[in-house]
Coordinates of N, CA and C in Angstrom, one line a residue:
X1 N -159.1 29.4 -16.6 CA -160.6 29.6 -16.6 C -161.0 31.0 -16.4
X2 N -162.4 31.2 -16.8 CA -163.0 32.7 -16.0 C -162.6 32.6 -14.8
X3 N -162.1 33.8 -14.4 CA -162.0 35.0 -13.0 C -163.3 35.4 -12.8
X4 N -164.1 35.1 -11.4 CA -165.3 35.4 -11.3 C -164.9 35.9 -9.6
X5 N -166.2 36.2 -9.1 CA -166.3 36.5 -7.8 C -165.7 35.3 -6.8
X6 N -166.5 34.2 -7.7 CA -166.5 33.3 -6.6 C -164.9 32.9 -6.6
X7 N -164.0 33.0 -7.8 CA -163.1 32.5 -8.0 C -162.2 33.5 -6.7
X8 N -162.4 34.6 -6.4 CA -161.7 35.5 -5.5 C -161.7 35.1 -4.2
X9 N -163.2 35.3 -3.9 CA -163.6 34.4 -2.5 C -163.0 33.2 -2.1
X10 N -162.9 32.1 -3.2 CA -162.3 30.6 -2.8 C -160.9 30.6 -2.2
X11 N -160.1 31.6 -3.0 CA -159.0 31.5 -2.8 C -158.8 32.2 -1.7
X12 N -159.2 33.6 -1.5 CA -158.8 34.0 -0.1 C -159.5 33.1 1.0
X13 N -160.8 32.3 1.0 CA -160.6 30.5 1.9 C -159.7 30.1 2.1
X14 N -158.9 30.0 1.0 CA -158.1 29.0 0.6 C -157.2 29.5 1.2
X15 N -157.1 30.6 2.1 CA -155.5 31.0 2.6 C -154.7 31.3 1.4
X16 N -154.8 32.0 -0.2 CA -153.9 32.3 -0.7 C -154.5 33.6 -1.3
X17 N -153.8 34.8 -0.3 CA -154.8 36.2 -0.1 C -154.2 36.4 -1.8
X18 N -152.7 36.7 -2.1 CA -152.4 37.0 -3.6 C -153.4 36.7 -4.6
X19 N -153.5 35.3 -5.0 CA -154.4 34.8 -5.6 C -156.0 35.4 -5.7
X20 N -156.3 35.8 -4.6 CA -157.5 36.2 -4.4 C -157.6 37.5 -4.9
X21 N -156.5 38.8 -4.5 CA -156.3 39.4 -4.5 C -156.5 39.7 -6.2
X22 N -155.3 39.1 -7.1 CA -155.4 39.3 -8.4 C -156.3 39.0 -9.3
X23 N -157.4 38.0 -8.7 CA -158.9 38.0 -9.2 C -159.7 39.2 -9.0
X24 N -159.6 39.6 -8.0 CA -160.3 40.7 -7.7 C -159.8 42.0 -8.4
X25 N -158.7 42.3 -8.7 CA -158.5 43.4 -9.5 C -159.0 43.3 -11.1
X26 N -158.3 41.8 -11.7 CA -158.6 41.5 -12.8 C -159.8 41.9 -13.2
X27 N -160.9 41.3 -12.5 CA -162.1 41.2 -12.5 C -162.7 43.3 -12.9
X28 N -162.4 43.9 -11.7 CA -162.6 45.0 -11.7 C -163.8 45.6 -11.1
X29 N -164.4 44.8 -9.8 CA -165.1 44.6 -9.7 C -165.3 45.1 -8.2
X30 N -165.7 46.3 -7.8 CA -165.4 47.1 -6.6 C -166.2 46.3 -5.4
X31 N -167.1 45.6 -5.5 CA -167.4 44.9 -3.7 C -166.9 43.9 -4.0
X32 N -166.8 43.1 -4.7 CA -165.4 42.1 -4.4 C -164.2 42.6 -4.2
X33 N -163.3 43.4 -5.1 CA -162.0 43.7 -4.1 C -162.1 44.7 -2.8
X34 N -162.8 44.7 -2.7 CA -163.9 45.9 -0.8 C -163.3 44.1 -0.1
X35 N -164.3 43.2 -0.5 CA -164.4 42.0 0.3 C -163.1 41.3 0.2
X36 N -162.4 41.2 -1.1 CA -160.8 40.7 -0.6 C -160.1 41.5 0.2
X37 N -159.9 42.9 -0.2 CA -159.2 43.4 0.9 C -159.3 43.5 2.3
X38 N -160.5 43.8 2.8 CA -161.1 43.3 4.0 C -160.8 41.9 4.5
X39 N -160.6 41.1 3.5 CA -160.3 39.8 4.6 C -158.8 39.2 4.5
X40 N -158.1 40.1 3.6 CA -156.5 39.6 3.7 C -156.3 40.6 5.5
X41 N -155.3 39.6 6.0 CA -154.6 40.1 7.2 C -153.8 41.0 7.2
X42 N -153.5 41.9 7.9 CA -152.8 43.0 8.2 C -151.2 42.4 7.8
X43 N -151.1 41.5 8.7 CA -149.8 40.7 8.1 C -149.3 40.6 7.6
X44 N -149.9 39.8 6.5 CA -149.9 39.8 4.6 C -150.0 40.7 3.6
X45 N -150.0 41.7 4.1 CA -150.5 43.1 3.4 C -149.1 43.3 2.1
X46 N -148.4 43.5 3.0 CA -146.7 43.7 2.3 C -146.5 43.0 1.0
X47 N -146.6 41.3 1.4 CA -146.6 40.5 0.9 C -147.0 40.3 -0.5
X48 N -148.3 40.2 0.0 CA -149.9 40.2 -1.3 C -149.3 41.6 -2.3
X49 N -149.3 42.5 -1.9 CA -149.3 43.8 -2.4 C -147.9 44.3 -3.2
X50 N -146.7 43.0 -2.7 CA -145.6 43.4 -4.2 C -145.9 42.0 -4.9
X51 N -147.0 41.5 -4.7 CA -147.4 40.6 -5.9 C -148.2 41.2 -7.4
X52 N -149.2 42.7 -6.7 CA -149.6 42.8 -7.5 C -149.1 43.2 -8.4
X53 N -149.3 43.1 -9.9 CA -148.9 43.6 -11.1 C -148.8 45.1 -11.4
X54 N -147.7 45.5 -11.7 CA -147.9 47.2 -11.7 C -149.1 47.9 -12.8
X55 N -149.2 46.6 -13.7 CA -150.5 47.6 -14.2 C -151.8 47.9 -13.8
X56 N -151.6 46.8 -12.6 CA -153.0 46.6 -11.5 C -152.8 47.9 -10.5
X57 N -151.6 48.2 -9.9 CA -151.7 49.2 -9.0 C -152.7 50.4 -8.9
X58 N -152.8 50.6 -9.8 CA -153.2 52.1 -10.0 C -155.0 52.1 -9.3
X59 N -155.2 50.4 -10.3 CA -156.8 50.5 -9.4 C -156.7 50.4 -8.3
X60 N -155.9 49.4 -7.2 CA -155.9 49.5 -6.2 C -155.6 50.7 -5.4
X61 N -154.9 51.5 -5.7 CA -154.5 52.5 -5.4 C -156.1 53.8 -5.4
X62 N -156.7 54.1 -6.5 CA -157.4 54.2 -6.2 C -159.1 53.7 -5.1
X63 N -159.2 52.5 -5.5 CA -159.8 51.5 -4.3 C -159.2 51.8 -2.9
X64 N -158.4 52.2 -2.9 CA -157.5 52.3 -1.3 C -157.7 54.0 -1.0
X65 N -157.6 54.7 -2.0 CA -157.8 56.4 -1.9 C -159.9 56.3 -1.4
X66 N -160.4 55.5 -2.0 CA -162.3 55.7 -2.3 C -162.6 55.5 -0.1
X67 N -161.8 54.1 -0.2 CA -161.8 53.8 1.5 C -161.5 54.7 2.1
X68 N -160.3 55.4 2.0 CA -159.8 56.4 3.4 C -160.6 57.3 3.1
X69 N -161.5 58.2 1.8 CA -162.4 58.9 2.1 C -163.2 58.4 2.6
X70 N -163.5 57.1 2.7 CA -164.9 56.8 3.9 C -165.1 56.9 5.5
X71 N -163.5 56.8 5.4 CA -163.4 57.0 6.8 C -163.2 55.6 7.6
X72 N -163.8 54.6 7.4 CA -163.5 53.4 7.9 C -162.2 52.6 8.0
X73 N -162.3 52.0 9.2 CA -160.9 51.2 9.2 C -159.8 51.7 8.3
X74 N -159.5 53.4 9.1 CA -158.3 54.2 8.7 C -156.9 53.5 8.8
X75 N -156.5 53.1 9.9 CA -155.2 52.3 9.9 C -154.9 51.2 9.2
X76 N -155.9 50.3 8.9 CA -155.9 49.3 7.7 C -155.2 49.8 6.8
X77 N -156.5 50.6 6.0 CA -156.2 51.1 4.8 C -155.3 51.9 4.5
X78 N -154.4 52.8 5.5 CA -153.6 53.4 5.4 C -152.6 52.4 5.6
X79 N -152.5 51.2 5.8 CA -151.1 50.2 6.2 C -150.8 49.8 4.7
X80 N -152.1 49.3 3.7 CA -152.3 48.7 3.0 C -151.8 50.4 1.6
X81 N -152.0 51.3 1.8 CA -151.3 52.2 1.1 C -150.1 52.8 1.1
X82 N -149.9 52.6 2.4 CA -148.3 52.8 2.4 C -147.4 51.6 1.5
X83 N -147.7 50.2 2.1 CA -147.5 49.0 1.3 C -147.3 49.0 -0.1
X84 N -148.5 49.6 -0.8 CA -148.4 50.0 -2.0 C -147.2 51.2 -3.0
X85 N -147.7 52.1 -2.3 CA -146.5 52.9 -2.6 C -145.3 52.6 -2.3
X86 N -144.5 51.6 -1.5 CA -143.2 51.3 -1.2 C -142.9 50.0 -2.1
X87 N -144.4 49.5 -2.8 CA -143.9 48.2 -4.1 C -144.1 48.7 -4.7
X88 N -144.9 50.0 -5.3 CA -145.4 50.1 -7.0 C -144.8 51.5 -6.8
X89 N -144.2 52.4 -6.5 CA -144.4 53.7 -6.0 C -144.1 53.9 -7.8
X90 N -142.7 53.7 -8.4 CA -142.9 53.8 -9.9 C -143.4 53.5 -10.6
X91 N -144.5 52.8 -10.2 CA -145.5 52.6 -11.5 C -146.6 53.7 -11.5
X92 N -147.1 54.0 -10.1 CA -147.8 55.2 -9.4 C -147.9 56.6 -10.1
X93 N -146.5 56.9 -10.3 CA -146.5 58.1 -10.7 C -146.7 58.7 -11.7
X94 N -147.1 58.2 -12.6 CA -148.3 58.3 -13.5 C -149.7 58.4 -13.7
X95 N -150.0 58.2 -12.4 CA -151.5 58.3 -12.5 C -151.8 59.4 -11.1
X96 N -151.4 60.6 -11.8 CA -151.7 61.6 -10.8 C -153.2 61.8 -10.1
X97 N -154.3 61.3 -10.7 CA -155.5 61.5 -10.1 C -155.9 60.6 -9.2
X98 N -155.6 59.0 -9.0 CA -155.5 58.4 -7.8 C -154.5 59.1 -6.8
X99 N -153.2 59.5 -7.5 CA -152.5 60.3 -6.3 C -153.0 61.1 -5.4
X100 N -153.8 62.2 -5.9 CA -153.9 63.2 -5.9 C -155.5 63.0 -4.9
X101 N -156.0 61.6 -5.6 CA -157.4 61.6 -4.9 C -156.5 60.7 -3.0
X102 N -155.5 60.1 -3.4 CA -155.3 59.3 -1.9 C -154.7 60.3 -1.3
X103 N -154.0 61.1 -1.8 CA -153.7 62.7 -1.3 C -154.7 63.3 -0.3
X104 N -155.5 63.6 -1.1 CA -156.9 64.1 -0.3 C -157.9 63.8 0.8
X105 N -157.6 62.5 0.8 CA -158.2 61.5 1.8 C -157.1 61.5 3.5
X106 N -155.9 61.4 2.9 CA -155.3 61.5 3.7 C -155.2 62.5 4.4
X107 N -154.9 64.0 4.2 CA -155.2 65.2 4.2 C -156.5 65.7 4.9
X108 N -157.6 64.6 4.6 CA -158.8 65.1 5.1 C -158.8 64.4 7.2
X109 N -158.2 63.5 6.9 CA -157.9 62.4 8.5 C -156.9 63.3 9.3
X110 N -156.0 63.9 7.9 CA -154.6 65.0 9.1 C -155.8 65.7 9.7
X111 N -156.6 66.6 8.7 CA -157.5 67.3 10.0 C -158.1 67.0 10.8
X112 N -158.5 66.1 10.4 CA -159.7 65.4 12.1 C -158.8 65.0 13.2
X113 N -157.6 64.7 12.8 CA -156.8 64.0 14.1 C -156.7 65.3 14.6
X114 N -156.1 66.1 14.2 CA -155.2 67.4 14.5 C -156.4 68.1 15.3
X115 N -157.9 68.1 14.8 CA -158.7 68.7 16.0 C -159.3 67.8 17.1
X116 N -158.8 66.6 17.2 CA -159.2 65.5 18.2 C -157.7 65.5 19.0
X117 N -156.8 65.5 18.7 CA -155.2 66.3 19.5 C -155.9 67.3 20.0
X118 N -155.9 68.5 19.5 CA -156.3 69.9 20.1 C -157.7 69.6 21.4
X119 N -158.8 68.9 20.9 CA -159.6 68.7 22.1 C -158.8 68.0 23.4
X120 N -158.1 67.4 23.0 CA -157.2 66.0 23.9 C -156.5 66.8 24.6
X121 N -155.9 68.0 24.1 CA -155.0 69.1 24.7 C -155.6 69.9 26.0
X122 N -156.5 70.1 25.3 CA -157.3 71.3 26.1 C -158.4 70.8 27.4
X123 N -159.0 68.7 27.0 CA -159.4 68.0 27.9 C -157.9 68.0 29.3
X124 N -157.0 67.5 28.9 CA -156.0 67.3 29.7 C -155.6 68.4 30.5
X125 N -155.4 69.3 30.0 CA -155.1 70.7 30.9 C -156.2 71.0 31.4
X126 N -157.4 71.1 31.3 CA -158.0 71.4 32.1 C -158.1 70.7 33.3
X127 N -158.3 68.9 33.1 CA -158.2 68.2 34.4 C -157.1 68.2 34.9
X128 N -155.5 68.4 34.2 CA -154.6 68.9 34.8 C -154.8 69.8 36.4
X129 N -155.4 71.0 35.6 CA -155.6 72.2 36.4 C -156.6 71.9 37.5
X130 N -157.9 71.0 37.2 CA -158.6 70.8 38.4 C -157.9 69.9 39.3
X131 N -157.0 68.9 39.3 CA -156.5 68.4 40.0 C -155.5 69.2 40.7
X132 N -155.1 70.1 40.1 CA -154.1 70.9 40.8 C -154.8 71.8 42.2
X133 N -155.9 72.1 41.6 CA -156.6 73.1 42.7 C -157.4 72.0 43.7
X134 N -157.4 70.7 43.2 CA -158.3 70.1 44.3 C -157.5 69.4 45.2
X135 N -156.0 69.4 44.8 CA -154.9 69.4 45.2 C -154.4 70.6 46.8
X136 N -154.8 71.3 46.2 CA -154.4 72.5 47.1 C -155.6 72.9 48.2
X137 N -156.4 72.7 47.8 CA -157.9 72.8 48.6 C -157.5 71.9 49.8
X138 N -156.9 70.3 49.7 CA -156.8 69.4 50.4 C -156.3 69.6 51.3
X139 N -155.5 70.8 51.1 CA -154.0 70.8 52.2 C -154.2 72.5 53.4

């Protein structure tokens, strides 16, 4: 039959995230596969994800690149791209502009961590250092 929204939705109900999953790409239809991927389990990620068909990768792959630039539920969507690239990685490499766009996304999170490390650095040494002196005051 038609692949519809609802057909995506029933199935990830229905506890069978693949199924759901491959409606939702079929379809092509960006807040539904937002809403399947969002409700498959971290678990199942692996799973679901060397189901999909390598001609499908590339959208999800971009759909997975659009998320980490949002910023939301980074480790998700970074579990769910790694996933991808370790089942489709050869089908991938052809479509350098989803690469290049999950590239970037990625790239954009190394920086924010890297200056949330550096504050975390510079927090900790300092209360390092006041403890040390409030340390020494005591005695």
């Amino acid at each position: 039959g038609d692949v519809t929204t609802a057909t995506a939705r029933e199935a990830l109900d229905a506890g069978e995230p693949a199924k759901a999953l491959a409606a939702a790409l079929q379809l092509g239809h960006a807040a539904t596969l937002a809403e399947v991927v969002a409700g498959i389990r971290l678990e199942a990620v692996d799973v679901v994800v060397r189901g999909v068909p390598p001609a499908r990768a590339a959208a999800l792959l971009r759909h997975l690149a659009a998320c980490l630039t949002r910023g939301r539920e980074f480790e998700f969507h970074a579990t769910w791209l790694r996933a991808l690239l370790r089942s489709h990685g050869d089908a991938l490499r052809g479509d350098a502009p989803a690469l290049r766009e999950a590239q970037k996304a990625l790239a954009l999170h190394k920086r924010s961590l890297a200056g949330l490390i550096d504050d975390n650095d510079f927090a900790l040494a300092f209360l390092a250092a006041e403890s040390r002196r409030a340390a020494a005051a005591e005695e």
